[in-house]
Short mmCIF file of N, CA, C and O in Angstrom, two decimals:
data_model
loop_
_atom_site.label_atom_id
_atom_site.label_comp_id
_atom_site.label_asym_id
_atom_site.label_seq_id
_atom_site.Cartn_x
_atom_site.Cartn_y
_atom_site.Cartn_z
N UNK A 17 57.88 81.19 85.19
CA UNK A 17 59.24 81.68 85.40
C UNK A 17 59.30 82.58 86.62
O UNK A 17 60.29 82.66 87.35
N UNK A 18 58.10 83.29 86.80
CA UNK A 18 58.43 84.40 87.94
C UNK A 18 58.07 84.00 88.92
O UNK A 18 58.20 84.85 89.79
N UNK A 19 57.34 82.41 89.55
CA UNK A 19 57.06 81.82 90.31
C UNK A 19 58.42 80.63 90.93
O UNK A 19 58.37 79.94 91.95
N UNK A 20 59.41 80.71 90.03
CA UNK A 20 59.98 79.63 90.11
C UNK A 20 61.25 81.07 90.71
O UNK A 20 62.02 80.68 91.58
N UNK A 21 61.41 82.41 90.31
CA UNK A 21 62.32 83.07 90.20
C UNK A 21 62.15 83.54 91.99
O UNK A 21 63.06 83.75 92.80
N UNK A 22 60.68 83.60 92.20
CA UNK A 22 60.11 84.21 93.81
C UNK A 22 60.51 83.08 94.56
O UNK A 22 61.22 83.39 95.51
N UNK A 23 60.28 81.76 94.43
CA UNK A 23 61.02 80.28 94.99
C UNK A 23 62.56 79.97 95.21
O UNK A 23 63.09 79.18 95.99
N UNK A 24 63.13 80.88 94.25
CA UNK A 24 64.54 80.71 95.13
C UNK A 24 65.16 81.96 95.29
O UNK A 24 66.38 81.93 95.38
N UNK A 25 64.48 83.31 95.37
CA UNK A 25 64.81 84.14 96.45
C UNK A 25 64.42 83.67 97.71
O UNK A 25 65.21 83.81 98.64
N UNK A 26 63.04 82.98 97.95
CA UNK A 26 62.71 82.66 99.10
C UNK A 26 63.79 81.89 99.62
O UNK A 26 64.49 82.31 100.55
N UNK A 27 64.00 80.59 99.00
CA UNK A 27 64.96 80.04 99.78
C UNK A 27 66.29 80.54 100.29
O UNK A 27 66.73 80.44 101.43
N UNK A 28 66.89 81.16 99.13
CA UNK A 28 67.99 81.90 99.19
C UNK A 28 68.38 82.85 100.88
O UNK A 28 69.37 82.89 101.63
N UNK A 29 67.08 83.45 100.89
CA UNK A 29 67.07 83.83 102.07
C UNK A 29 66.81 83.19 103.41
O UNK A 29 67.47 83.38 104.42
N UNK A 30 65.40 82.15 103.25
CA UNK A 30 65.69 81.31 104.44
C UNK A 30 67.10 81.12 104.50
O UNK A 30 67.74 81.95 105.15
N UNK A 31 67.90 79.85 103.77
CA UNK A 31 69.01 79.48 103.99
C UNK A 31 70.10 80.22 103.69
O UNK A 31 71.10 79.68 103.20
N UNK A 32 70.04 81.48 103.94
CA UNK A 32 71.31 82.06 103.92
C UNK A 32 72.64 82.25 103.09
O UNK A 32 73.81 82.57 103.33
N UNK A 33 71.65 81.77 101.66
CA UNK A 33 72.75 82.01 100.20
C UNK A 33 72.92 83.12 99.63
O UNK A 33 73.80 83.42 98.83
N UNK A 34 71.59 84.09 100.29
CA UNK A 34 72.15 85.71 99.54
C UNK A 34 72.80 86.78 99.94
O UNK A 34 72.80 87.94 99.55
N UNK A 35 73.60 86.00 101.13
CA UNK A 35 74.27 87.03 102.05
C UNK A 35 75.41 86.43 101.97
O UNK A 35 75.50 85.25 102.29
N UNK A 36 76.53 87.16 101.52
CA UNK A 36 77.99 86.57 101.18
C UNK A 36 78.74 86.73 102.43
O UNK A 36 78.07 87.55 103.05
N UNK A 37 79.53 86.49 102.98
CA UNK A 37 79.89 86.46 104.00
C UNK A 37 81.30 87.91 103.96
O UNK A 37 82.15 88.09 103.09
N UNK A 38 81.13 88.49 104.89
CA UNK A 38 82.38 90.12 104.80
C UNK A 38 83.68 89.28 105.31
O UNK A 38 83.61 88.48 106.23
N UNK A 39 84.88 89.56 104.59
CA UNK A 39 86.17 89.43 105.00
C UNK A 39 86.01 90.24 106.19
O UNK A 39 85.14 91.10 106.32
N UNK A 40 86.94 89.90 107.09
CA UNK A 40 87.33 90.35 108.20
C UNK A 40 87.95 91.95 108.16
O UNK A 40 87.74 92.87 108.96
N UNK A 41 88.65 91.93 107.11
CA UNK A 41 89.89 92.75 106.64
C UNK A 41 88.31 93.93 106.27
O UNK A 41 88.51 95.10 106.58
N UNK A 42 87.23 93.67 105.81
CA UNK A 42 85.94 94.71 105.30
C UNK A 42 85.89 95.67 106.33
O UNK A 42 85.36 96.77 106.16
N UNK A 43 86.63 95.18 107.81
CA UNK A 43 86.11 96.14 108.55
C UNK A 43 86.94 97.00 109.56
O UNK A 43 86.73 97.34 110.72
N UNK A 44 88.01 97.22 108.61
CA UNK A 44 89.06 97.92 108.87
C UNK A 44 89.31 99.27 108.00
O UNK A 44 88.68 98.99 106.98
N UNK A 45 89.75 100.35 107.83
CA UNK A 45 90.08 101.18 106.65
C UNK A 45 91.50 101.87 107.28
O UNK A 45 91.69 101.98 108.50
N UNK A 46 92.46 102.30 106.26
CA UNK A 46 93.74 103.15 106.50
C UNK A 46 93.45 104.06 106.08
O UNK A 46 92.59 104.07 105.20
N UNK A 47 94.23 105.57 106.70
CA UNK A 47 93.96 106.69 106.57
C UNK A 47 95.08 107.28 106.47
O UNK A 47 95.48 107.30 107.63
N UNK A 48 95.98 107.87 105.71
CA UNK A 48 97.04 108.55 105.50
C UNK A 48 96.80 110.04 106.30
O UNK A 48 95.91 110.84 106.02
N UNK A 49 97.82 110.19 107.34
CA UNK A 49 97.84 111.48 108.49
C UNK A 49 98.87 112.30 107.99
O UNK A 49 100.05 111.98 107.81
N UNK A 50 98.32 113.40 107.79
CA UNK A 50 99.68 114.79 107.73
C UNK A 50 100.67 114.92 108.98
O UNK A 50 100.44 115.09 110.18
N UNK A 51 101.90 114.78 108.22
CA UNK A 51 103.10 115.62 109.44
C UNK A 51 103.88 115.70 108.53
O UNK A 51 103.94 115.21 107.41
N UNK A 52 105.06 117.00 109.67
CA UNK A 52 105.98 117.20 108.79
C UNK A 52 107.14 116.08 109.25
O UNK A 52 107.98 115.84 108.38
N UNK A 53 107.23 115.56 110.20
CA UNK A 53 108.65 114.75 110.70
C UNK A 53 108.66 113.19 110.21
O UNK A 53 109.60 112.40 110.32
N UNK A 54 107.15 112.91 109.57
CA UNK A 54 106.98 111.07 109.97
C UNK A 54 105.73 110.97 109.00
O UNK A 54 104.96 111.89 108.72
N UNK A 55 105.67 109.53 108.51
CA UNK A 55 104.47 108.93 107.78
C UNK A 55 103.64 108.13 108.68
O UNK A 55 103.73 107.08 109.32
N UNK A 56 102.80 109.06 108.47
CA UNK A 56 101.70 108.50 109.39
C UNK A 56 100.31 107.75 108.53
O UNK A 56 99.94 108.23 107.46
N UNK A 57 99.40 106.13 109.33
CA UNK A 57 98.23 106.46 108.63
C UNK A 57 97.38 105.95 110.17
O UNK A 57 97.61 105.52 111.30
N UNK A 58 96.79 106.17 109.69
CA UNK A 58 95.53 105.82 111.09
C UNK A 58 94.86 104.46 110.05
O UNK A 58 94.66 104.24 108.85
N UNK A 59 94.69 103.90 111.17
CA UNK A 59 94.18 102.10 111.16
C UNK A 59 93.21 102.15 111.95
O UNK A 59 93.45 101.92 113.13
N UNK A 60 91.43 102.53 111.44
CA UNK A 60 90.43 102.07 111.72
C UNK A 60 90.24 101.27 112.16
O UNK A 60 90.96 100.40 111.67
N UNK A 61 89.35 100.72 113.24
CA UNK A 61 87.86 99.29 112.82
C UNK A 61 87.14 99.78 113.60
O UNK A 61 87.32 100.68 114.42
N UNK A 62 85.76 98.79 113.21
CA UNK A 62 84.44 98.51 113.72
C UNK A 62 83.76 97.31 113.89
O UNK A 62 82.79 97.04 113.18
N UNK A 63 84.29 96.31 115.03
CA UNK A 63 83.79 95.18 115.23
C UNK A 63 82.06 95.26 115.53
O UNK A 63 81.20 94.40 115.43
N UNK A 64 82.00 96.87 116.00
CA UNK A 64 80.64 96.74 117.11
C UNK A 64 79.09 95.68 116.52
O UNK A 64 78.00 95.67 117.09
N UNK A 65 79.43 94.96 115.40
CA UNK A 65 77.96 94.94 114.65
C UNK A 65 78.04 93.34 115.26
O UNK A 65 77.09 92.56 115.24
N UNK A 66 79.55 92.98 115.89
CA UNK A 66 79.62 91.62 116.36
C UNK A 66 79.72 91.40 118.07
O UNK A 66 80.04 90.43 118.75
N UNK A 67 79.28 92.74 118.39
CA UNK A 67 79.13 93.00 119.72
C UNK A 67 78.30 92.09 120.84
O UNK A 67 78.63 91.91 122.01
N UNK A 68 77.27 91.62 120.23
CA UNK A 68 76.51 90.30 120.58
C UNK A 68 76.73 88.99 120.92
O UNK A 68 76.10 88.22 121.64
N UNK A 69 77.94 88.83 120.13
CA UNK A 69 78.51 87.35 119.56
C UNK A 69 79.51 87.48 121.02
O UNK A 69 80.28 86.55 121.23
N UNK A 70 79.49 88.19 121.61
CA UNK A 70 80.72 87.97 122.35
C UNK A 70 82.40 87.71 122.06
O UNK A 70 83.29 87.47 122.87
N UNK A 71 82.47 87.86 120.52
CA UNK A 71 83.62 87.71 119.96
C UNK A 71 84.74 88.74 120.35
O UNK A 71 84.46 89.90 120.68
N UNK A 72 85.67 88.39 120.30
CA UNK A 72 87.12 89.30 120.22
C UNK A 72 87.87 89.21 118.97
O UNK A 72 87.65 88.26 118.22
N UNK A 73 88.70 90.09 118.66
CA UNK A 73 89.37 90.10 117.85
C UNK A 73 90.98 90.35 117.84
O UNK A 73 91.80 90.05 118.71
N UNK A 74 91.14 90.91 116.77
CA UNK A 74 92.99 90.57 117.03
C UNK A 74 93.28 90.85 115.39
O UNK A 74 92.94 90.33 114.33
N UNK A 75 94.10 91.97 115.81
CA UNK A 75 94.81 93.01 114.38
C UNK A 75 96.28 92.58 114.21
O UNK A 75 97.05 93.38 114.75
N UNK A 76 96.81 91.64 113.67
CA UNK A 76 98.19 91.61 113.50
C UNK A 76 99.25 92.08 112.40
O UNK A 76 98.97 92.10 111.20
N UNK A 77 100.39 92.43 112.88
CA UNK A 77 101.23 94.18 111.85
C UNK A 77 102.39 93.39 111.77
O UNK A 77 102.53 92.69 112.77
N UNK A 78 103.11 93.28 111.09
CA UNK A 78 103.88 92.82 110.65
C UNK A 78 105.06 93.86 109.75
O UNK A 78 105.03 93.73 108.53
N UNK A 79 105.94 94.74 110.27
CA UNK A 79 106.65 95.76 109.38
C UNK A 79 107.59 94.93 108.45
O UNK A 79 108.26 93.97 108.81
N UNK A 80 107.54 95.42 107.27
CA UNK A 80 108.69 94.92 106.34
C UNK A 80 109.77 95.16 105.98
O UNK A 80 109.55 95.68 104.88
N UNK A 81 110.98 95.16 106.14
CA UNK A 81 112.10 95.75 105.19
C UNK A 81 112.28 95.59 103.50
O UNK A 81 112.83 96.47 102.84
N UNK A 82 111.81 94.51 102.97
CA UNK A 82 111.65 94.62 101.26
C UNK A 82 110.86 94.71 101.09
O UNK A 82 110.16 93.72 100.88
N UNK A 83 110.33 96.02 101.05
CA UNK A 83 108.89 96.52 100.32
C UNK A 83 108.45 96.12 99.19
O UNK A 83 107.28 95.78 99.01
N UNK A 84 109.49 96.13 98.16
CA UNK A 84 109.78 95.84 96.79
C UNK A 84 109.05 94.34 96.96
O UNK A 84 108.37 94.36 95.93
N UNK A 85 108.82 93.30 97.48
CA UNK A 85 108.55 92.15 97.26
C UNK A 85 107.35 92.00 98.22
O UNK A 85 107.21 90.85 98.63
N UNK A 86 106.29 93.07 98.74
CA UNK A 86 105.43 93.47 99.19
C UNK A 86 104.84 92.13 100.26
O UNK A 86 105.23 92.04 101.43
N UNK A 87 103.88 91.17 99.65
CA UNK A 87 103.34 90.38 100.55
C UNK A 87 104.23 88.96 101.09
O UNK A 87 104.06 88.19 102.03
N UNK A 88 105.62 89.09 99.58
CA UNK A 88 106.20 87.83 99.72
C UNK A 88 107.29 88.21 100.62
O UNK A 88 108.08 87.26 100.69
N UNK A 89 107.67 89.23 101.36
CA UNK A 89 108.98 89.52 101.80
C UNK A 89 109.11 88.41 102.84
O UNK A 89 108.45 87.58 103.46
N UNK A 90 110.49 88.95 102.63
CA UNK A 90 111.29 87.74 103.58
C UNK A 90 112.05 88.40 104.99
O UNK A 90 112.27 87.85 106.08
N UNK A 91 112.42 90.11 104.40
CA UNK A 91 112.61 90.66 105.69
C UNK A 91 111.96 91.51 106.69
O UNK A 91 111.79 92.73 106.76
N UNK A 92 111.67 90.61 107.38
CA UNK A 92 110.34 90.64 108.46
C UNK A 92 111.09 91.40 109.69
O UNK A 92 112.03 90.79 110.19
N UNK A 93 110.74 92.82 110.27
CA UNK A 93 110.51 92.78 112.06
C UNK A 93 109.56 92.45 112.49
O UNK A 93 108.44 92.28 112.01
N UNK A 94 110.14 92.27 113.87
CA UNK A 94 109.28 91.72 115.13
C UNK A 94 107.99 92.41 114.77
O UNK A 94 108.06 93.64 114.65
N UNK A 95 106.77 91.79 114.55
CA UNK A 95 105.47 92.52 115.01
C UNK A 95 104.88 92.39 115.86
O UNK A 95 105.33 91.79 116.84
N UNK A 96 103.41 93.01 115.84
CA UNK A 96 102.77 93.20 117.24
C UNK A 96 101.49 92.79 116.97
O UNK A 96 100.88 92.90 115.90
N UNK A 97 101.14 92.35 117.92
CA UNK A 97 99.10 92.61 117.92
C UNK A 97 98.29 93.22 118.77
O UNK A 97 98.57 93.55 119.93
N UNK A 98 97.06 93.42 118.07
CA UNK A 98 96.30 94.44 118.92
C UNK A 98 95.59 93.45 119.20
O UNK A 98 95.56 92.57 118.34
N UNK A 99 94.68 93.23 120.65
CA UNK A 99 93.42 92.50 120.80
C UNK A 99 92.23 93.22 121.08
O UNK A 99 92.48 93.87 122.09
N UNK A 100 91.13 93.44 120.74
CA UNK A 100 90.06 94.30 120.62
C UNK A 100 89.21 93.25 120.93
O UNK A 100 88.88 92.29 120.24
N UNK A 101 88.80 93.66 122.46
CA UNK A 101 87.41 92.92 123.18
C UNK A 101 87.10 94.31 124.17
O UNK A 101 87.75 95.28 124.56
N UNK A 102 85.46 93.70 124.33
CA UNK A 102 84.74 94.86 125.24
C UNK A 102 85.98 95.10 126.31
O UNK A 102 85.90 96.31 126.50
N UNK A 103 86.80 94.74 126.90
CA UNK A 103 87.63 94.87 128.00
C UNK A 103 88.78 95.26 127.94
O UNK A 103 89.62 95.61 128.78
N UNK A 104 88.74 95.11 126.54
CA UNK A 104 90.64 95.58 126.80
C UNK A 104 90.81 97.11 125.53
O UNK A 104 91.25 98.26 125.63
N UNK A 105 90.14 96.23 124.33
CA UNK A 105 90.13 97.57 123.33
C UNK A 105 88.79 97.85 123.04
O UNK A 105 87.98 96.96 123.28
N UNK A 106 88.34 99.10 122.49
CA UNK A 106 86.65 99.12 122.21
C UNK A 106 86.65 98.29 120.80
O UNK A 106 87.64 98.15 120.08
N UNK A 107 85.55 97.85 120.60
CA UNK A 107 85.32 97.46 119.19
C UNK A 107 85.48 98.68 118.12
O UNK A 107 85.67 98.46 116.93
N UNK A 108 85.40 99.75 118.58
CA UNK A 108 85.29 100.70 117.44
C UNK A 108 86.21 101.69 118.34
O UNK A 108 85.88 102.45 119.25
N UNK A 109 87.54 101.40 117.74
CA UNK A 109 88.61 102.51 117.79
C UNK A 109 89.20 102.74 116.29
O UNK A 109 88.61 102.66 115.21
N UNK A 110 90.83 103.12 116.63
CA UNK A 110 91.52 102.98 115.76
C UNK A 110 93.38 103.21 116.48
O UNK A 110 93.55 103.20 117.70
N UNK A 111 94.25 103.34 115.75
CA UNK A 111 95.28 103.08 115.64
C UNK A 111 96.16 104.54 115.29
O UNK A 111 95.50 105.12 114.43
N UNK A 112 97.36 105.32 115.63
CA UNK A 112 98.13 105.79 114.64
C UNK A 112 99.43 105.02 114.56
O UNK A 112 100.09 104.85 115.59
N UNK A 113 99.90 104.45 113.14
CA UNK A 113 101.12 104.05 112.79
C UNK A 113 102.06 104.76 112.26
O UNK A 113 101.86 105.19 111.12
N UNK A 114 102.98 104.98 112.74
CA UNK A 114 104.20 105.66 112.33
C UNK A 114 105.41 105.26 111.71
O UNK A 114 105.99 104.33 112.26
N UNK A 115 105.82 105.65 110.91
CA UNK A 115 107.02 104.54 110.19
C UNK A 115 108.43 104.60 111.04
O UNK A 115 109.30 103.74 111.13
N UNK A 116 108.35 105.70 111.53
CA UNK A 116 109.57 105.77 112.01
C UNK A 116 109.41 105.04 113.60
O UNK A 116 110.49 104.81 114.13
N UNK A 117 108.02 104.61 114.49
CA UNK A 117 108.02 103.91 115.66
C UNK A 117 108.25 102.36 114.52
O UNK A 117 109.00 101.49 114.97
N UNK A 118 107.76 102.19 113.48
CA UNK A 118 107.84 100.91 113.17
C UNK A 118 108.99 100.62 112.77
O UNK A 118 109.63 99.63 113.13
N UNK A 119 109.38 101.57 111.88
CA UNK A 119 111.16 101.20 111.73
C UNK A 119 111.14 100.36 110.13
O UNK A 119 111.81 99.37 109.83
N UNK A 120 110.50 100.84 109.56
CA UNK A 120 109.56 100.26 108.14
C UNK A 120 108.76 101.21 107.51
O UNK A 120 107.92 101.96 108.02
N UNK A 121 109.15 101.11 106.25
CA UNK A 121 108.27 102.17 105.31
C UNK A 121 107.32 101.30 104.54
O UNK A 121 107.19 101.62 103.36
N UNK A 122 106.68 100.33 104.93
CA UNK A 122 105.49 99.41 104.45
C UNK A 122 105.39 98.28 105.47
O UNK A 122 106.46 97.85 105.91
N UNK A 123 104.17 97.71 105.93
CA UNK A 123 103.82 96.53 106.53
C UNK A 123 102.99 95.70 106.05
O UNK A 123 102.33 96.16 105.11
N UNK A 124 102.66 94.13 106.49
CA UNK A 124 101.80 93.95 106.01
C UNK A 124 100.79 93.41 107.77
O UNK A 124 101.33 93.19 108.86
N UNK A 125 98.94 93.34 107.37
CA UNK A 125 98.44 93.05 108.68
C UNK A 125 97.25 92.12 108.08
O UNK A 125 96.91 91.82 106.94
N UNK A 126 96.74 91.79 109.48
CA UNK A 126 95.48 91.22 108.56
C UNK A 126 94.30 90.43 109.88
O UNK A 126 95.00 90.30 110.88
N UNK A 127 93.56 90.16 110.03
CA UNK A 127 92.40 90.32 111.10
C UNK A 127 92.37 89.07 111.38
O UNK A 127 92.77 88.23 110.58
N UNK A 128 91.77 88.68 112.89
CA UNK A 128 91.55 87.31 113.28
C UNK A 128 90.79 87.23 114.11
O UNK A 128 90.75 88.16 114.91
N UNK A 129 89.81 86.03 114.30
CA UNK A 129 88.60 86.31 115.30
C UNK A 129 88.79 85.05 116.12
O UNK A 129 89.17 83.97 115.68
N UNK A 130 88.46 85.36 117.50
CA UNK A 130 88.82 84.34 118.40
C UNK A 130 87.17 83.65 119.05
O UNK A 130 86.88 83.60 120.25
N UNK A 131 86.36 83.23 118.00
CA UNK A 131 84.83 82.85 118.69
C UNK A 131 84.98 81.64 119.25
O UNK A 131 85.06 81.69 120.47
N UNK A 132 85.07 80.28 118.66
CA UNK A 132 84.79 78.94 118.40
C UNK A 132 86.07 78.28 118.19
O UNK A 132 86.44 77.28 118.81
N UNK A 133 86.61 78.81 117.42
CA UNK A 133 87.82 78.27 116.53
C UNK A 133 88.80 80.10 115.98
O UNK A 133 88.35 81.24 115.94
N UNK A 134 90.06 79.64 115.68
CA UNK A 134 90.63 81.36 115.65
C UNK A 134 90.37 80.76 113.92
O UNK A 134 90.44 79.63 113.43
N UNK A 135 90.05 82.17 113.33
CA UNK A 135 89.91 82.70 111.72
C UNK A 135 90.62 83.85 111.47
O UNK A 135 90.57 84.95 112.02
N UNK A 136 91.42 83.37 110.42
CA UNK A 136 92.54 85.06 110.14
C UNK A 136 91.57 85.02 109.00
O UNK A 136 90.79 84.16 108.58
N UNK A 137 91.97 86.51 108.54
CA UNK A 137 91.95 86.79 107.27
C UNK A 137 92.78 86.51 106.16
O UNK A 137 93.45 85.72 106.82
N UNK A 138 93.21 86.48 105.29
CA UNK A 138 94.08 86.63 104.46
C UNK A 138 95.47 88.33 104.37
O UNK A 138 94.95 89.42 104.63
N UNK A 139 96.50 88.33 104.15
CA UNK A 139 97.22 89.09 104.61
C UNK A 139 97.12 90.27 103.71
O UNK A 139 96.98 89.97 102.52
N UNK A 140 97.17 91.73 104.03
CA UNK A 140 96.92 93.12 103.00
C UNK A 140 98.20 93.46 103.35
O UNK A 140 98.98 92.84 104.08
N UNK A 141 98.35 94.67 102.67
CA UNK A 141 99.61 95.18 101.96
C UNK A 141 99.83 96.84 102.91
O UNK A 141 98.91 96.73 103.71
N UNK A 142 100.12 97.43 103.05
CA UNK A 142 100.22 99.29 103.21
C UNK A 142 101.57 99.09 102.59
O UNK A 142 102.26 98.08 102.44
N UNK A 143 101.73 100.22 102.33
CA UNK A 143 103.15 101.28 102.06
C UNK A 143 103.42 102.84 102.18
O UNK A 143 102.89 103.72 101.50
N UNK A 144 104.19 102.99 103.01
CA UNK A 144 103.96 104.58 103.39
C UNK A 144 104.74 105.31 102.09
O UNK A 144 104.98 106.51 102.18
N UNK A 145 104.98 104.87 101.37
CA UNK A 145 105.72 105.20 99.77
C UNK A 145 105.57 104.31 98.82
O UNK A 145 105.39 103.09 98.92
N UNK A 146 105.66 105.08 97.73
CA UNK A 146 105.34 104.84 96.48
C UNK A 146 106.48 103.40 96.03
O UNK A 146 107.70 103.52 96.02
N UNK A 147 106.12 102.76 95.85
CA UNK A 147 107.22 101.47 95.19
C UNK A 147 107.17 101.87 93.92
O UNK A 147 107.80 101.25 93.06
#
């Protein structure tokens, strides 16, 4: 049993089954900022560990007007994107969002990599208030 159990960790690791692959979205975090006039959060990342790959990336924000219906809303403003390459953004910055520059008290965003082929992530949620 413990010969057969050491045989497919081995493999596992040659071929690359024990390493799950990180959402995109893993390498981002929000940070809720004190003020008195505005809701603020700061929007992390840290591409740098893909610094090698020559990859770029790309943060897209999306502000909402029905918060209440969070990822399904329907009333969408104009959003924006960030592109984060050695040249234009560092891999390891961050962001401050403001509700009142966004014009929205919740957005939704979500990550995309431009290597080979473009890969989003799947879409996350903020809310600068409580629903």
């Amino acid at each position: 049993m413990k010969k057969y159990l050491l045989l497919l960790l081995l493999m596992s690791t040659l071929f690359g089954f024990s390493q799950e692959e990180k959402s995109l979205l893993d390498f981002i975090s929000l940070n809720e900022k004190q003020s008195k006039n505005d809701l603020l959060v700061e929007m992390k990342w840290d591409f740098s560990e893909f610094n090698k790959s020559n990859d770029h990336f790309f943060i897209e924000i999306i502000p909402i007007q029905d918060c209440w219906n969070r990822l399904e809303a329907e009333m969408l403003n104009e959003g924006f994107e960030i592109v984060i390459d050695n040249k234009n953004k560092l891999l390891e910055d961050n962001l401050i969002i403001s509700h009142l520059k966004l014009k929205a008290k919740c957005f939704k965003y979500r990550v995309g990599s431009k290597k080979t082929h473009e890969k989003k992530s799947d879409w996350s949620f903020y809310t600068f208030v409580n629903l």
